[in-house]
Short mmCIF file of C-alpha atoms in Angstrom, two decimals:
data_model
loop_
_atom_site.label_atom_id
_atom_site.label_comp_id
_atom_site.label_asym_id
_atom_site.label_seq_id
_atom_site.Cartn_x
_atom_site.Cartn_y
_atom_site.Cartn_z
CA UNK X 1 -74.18 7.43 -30.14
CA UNK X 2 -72.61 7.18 -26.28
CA UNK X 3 -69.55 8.91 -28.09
CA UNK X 4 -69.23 13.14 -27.33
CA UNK X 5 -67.53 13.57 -30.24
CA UNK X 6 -71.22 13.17 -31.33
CA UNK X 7 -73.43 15.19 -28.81
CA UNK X 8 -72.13 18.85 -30.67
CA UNK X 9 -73.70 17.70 -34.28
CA UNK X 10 -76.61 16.25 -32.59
CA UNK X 11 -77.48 19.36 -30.62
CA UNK X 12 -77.29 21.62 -33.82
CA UNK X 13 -79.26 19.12 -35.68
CA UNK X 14 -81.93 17.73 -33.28
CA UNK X 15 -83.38 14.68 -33.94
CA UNK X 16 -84.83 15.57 -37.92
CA UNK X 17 -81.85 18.13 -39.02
CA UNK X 18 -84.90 20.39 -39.93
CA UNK X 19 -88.19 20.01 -41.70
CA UNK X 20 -87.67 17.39 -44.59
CA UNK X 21 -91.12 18.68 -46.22
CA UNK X 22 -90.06 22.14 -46.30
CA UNK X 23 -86.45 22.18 -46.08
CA UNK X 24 -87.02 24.59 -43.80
CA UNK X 25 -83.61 24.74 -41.49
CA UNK X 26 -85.42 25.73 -37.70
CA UNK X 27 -88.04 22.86 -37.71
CA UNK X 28 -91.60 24.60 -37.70
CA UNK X 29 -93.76 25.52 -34.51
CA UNK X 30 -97.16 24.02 -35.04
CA UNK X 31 -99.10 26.51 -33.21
CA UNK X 32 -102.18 24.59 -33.47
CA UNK X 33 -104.33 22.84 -31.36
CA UNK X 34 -105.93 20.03 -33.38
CA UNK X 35 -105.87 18.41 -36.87
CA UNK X 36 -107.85 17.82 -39.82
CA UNK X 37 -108.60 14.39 -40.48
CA UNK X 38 -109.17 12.89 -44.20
CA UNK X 39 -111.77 10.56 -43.19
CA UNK X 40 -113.53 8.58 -40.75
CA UNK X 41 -110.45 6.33 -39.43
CA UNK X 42 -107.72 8.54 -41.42
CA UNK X 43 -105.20 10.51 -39.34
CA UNK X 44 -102.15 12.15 -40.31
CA UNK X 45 -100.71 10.65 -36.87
CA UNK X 46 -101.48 14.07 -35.46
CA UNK X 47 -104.90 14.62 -33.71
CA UNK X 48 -104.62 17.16 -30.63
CA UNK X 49 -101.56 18.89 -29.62
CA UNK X 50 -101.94 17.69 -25.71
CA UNK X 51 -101.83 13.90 -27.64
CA UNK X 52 -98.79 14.94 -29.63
CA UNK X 53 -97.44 17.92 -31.50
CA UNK X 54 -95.06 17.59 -34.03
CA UNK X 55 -92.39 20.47 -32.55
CA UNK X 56 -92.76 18.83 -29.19
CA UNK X 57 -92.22 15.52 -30.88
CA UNK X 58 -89.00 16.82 -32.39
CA UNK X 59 -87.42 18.14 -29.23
CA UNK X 60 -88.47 15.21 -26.84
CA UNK X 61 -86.98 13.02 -29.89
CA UNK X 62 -83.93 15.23 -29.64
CA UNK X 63 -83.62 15.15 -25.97
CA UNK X 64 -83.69 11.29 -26.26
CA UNK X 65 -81.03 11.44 -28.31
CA UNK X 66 -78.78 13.44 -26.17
CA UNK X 67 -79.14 11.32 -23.14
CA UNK X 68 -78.79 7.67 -25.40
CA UNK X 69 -82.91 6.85 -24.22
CA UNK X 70 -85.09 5.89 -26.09
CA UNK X 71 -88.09 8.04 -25.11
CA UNK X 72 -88.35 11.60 -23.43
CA UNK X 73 -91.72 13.13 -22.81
CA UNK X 74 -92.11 16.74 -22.46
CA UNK X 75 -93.72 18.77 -19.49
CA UNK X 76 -94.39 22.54 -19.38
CA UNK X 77 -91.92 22.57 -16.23
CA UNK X 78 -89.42 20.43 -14.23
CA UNK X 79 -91.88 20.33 -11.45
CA UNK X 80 -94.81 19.11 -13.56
CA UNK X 81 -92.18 16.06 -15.26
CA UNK X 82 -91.24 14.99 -11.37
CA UNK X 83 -94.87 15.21 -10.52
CA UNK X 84 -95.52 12.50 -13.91
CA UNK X 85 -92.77 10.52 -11.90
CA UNK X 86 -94.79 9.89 -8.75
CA UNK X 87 -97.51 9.28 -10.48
CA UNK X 88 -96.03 6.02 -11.27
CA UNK X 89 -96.29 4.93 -7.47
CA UNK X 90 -99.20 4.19 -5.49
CA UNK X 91 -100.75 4.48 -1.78
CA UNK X 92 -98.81 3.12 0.37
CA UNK X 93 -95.06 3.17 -1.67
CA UNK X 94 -91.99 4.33 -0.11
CA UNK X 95 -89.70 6.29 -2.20
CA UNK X 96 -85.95 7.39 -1.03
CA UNK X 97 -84.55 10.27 -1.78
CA UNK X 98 -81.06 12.81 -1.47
CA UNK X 99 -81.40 14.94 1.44
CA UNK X 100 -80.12 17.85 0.00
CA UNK X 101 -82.48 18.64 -3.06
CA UNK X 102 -84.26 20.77 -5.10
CA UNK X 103 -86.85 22.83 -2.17
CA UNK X 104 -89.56 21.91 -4.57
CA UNK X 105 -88.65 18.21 -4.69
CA UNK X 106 -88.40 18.10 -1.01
CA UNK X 107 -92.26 20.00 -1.50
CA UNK X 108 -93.81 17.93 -3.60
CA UNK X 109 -93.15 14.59 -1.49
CA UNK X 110 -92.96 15.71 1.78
CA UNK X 111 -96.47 17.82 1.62
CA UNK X 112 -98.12 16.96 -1.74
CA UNK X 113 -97.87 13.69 -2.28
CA UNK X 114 -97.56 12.57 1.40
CA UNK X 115 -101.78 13.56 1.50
CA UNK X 116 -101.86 10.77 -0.58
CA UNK X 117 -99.83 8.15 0.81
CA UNK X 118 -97.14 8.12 -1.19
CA UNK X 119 -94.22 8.15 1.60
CA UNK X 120 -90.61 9.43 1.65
CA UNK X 121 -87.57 8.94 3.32
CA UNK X 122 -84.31 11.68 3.00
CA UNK X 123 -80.86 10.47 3.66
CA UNK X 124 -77.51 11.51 2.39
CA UNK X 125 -77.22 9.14 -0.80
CA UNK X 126 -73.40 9.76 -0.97
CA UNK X 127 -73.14 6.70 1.70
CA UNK X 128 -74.89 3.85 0.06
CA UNK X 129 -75.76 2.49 3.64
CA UNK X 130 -77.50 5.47 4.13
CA UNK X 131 -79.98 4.35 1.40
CA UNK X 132 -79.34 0.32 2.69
CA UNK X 133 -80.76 1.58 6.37
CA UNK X 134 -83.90 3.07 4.76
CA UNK X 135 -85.32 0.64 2.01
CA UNK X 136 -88.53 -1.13 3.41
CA UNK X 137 -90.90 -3.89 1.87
CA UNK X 138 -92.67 -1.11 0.12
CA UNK X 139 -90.01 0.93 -0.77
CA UNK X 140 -90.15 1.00 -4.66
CA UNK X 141 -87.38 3.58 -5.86
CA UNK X 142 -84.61 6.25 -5.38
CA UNK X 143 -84.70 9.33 -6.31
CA UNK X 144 -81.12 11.35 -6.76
CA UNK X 145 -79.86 14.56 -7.49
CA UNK X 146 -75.85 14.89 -8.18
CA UNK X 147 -74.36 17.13 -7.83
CA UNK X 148 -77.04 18.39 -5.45
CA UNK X 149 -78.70 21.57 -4.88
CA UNK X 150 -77.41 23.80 -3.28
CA UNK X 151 -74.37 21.86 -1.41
CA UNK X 152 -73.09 20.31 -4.64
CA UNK X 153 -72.77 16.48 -2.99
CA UNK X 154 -71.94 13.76 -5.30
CA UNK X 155 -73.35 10.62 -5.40
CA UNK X 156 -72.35 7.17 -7.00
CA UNK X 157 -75.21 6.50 -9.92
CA UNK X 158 -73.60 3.38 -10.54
CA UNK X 159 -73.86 2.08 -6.99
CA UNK X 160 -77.14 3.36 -6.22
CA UNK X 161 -78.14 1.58 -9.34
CA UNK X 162 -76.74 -2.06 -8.35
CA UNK X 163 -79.10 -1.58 -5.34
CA UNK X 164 -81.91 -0.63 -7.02
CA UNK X 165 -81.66 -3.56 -9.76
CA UNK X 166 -81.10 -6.38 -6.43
CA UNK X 167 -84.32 -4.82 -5.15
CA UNK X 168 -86.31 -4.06 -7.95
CA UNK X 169 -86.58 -0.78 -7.67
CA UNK X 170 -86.88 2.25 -10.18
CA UNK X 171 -83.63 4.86 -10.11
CA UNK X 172 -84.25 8.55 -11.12
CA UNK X 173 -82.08 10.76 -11.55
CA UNK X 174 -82.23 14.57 -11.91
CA UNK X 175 -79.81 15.74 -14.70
CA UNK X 176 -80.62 19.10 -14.39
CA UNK X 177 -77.11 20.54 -13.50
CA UNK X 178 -74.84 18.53 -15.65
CA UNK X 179 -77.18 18.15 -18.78
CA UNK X 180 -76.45 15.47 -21.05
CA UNK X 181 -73.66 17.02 -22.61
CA UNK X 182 -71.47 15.72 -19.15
CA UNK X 183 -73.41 13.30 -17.43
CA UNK X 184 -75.77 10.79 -18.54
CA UNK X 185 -77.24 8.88 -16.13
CA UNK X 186 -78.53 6.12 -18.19
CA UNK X 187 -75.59 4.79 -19.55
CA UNK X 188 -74.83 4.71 -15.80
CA UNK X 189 -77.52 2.39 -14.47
CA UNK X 190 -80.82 4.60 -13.82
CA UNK X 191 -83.87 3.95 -15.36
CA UNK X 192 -85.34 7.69 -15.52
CA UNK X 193 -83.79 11.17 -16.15
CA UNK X 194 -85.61 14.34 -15.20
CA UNK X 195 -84.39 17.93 -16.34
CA UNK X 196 -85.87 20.93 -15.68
CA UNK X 197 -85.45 22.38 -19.04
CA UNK X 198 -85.90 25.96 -17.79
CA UNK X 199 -82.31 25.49 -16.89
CA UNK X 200 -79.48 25.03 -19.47
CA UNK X 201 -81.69 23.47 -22.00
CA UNK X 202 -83.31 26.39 -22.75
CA UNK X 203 -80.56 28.77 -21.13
CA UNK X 204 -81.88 32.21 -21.55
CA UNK X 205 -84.05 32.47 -18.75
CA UNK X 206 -87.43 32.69 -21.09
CA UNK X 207 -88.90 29.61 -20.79
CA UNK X 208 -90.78 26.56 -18.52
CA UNK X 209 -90.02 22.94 -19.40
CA UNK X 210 -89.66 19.58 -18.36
CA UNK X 211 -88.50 16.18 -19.23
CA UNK X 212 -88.13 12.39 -18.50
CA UNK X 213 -86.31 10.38 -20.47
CA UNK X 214 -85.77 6.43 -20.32
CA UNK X 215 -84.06 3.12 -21.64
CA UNK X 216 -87.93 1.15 -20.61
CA UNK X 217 -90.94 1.12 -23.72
CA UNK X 218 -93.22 0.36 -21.22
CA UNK X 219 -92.27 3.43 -18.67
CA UNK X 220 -92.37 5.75 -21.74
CA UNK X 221 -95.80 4.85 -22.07
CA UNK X 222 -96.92 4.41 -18.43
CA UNK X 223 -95.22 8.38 -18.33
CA UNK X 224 -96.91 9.65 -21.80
CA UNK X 225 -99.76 8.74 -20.89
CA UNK X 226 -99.90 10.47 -17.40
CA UNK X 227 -98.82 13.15 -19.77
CA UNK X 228 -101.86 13.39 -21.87
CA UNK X 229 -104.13 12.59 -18.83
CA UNK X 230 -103.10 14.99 -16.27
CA UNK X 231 -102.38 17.53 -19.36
CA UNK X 232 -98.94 19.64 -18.12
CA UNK X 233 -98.16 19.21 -21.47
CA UNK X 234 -95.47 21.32 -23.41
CA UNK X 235 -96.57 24.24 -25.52
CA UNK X 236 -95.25 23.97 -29.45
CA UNK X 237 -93.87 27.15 -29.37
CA UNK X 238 -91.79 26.49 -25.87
CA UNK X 239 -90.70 23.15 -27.90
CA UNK X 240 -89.19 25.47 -30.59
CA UNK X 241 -87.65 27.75 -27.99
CA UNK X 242 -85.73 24.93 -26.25
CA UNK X 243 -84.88 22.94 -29.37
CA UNK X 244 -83.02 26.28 -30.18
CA UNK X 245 -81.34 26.66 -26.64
CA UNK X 246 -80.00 23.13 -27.70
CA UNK X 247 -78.28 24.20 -30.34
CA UNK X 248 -76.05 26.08 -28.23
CA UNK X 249 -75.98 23.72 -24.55
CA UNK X 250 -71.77 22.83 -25.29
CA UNK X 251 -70.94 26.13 -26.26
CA UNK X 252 -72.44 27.85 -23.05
CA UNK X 253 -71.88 25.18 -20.59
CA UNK X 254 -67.94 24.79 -21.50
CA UNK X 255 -67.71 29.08 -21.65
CA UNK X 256 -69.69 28.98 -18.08
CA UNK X 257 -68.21 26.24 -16.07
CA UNK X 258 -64.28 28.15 -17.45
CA UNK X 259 -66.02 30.97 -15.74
CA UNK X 260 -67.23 29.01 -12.83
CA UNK X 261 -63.66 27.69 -11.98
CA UNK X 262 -61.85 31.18 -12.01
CA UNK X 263 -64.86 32.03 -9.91
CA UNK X 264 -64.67 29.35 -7.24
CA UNK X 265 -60.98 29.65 -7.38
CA UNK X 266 -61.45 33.09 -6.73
CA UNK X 267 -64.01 32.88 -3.65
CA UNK X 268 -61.75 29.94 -2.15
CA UNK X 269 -59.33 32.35 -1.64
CA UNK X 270 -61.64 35.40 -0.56
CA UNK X 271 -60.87 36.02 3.23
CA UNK X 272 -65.13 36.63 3.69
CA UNK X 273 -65.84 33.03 2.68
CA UNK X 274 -65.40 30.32 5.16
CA UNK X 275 -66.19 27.42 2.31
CA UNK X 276 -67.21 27.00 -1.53
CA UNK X 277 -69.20 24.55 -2.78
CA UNK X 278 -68.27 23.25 -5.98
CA UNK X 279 -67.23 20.06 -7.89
CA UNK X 280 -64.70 21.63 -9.85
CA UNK X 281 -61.98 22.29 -7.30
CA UNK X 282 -59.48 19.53 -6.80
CA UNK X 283 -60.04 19.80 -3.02
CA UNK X 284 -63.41 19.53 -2.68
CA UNK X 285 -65.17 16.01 -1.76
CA UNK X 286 -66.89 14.74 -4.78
CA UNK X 287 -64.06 16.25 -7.06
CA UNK X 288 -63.00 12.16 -7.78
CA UNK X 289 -66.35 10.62 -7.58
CA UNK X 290 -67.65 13.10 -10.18
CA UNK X 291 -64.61 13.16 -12.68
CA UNK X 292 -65.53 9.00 -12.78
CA UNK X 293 -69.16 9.83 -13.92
CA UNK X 294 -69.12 12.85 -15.66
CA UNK X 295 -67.24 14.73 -18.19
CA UNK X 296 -67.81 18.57 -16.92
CA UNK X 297 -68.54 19.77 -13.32
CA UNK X 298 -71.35 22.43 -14.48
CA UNK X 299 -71.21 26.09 -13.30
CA UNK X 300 -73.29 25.98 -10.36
CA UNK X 301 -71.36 27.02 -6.56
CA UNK X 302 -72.38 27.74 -3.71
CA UNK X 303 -70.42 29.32 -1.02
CA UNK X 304 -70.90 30.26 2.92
CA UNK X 305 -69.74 33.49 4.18
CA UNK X 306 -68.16 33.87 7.44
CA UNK X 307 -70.52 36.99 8.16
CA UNK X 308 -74.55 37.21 7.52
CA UNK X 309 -74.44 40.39 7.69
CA UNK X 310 -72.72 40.51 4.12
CA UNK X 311 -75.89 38.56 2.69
CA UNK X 312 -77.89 41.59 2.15
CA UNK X 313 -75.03 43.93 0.81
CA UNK X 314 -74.13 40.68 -1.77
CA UNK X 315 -78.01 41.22 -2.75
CA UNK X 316 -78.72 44.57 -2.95
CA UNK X 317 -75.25 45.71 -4.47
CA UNK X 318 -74.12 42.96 -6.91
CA UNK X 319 -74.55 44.79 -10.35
CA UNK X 320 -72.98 42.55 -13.30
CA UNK X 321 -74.04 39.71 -11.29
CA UNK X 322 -78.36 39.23 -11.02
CA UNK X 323 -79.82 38.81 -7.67
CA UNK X 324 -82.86 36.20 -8.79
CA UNK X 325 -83.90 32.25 -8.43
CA UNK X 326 -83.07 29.87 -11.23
CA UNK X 327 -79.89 29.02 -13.01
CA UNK X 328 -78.73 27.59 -16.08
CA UNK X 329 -79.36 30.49 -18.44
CA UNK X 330 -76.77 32.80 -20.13
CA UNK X 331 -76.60 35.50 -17.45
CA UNK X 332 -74.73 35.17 -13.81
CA UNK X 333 -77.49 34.92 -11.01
CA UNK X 334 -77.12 35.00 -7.20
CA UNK X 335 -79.83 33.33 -5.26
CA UNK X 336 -80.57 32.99 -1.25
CA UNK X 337 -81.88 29.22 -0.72
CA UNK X 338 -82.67 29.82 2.66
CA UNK X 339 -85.61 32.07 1.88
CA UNK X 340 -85.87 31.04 -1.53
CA UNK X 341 -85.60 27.81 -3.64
CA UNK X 342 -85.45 25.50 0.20
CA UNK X 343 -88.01 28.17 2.02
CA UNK X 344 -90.61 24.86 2.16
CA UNK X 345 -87.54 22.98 3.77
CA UNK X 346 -88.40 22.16 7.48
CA UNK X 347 -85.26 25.00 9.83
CA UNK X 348 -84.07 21.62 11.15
CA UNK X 349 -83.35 20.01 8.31
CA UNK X 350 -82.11 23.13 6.81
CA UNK X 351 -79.89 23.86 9.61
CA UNK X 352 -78.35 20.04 9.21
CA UNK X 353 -77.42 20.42 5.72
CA UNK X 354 -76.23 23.66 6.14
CA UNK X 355 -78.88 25.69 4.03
CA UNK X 356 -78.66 28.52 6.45
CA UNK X 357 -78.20 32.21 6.92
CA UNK X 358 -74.92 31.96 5.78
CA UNK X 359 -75.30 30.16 2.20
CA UNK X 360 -75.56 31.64 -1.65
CA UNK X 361 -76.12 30.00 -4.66
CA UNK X 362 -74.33 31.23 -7.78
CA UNK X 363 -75.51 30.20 -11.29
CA UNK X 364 -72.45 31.48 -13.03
CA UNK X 365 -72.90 32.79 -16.89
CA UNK X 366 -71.05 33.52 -19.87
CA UNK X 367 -69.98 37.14 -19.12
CA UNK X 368 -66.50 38.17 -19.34
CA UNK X 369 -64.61 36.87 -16.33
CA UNK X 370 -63.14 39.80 -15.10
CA UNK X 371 -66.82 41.77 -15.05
CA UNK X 372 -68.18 38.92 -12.99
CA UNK X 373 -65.03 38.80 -10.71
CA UNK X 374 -64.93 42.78 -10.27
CA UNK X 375 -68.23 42.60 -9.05
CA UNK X 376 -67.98 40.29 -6.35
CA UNK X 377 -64.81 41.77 -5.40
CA UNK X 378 -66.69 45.23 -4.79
CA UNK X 379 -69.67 43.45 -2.88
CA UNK X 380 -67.15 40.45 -0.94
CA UNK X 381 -64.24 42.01 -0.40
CA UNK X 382 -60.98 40.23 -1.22
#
């Protein structure tokens, strides 16, 4: 199933190729929230939709299948399946983690989760000494995002996951940018797999999801069941909306990232831009690592401007081009991480990774090329 020749068929599909009571082609959305029983001791399988749902079923069955697990759980948002994560841990773990990240990562264990204990530790994961210098007797996993948001760093899955198998430790990994359909972290050694599915799984900028996906019958259940308890379940009809952004994941991601090269290429060259952030040119520093890992290089850049003062003119004048958080759906965004997605970010640590004044995030879409690069050329300057 590893093959890619594979992944197209199995995104059109899902996991059931349709309802087999029906026939129906676009599997059903139960919109319900419980289920009739037969009898005392007679269920159907189905009892509340928090429990299970059989449209949620079929997409976390499908999203399994995509990323060669054998479980993914659903959450109604990326935040909420990280969140299921720490749950895992307990007062008084240490978990280790990329230092440049997701802002609401960075949130969630550095305020959150540090009220209860749970402690963290951010170094830059591309230098596996880095993560050698901070494991302690209580540190109990890794947590990794590559390429990273919003500086695009790579980092070795498969080296990161030798250390965490000599030390017993759990490796997550957030998919997000890649997907499945170029990087699976699994195959590569890590034990979990979180996607915010508001990205390119859904990929039309209309819906909240989550997931975790594993290789482990016992963390599937440990996870499912923090699902049910704490209750950020997935809604049926959000199941059916991302089981239909599926269907489509290869054909937008390949059409974006050929966008997001021209695009790269383009600012690279721009005389306003002092660097561009993105695994897809041959020059940058995780161009190698990446090719060795993953199949694609995504179409999410970021690139620093020589000038602040251009920031607000990019903003307020782009006009193909969207000036909003997120990423991953069909049309080209332009974000600010420095007052947006990494506001929460302490201005030190900011400063260090070079989230700063200076810095914009570009989710690149599937418009036509030369829209997307006349715009930039009107608001940038060549």
């Amino acid at each position: 199933m590893s093959n890619k020749k594979y992944f197209e068929t199995y995104a059109v599909r899902g996991a059931s190729c349709g309802d087999n009571v029906t026939g129906s082609i676009s599997y059903p959305i139960y919109q319900t929230a419980t289920f009739k029983h037969a009898g005392l001791n007679n269920s159907t399988g189905y009892d509340y939709s928090r429990v299970k749902n059989p449209t949620t079923e079929e997409l976390e069955k499908t999203v399994a299948l995509l990323e060669n697990g054998k479980g993914a759980i659903a959450f109604s948002s990326g935040v909420a399946a990280i969140t299921a994560c720490i749950y895992l841990f307990k007062f008084g773990d240490h978990v280790i983690l990329s230092d440049d990240l997701y802002g609401g990562s960075f949130r969630l264990f550095n305020q959150t989760f540090k009220n209860f204990e749970v402690n963290s530790t951010f170094v830059d994961t591309t230098d596996t000494n880095n993560i050698l210098n901070a494991l302690t007797k209580k540190t109990r996993a890794i947590f990794l995002e590559t390429p990273s948001n919003p500086t695009m760093k790579v980092t070795d899955i498969s080296a990161v996951a030798k250390i965490c198998k000599k030390n017993n430790l759990l490796l997550i990994v957030d998919n997000t940018f890649l997907t499945p359909y170029y990087q699976k972290p699994l195959d590569l050694g890590a034990d979990l797999v979180i996607h915010s599915g508001t990205k390119y799984l859904g990929g039309h900028n209309d819906v909240l999801s989550g997931f975790v996906v594993a290789n482990d019958e016992s963390l599937i259940e440990r996870l499912r069941n923090i699902n049910m308890s704490t209750g950020a379940v997935l809604s049926a009809f959000d199941s059916w909306l991302i089981l239909r952004g599926i269907k489509t994941l290869h054909i937008r991601l390949d059409r974006a990232q050929e966008n997001a090269i021209k695009i790269a290429q383009f600012l690279n060259n721009n005389t306003n831009v002092e660097k561009v952030y993105y695994v897809g040119l041959e020059d940058f520093e995780g161009y190698e690592l990446n090719k060795s890992q993953a199949t694609g290089f995504g179409s999410t850049l970021s690139f620093r401007l020589k000038d602040k003062n251009l920031v607000p003119k990019i903003l307020e004048e782009v006009k193909v081009i969207t000036f909003a958080e997120s990423l991953g759906g069909v049309e080209t965004l332009i974000t600010y991480p420095y007052t947006q997605t990494h506001a929460d970010i302490p201005e030190q640590i900011k400063q260090r990774l070079g989230i700063d004044e200076y810095l914009l995030r570009l989710s690149v879409g599937v418009e036509n090329i030369y829209d997307l690069i006349e715009d930039l050329k009107r608001v940038i300057g060549v």
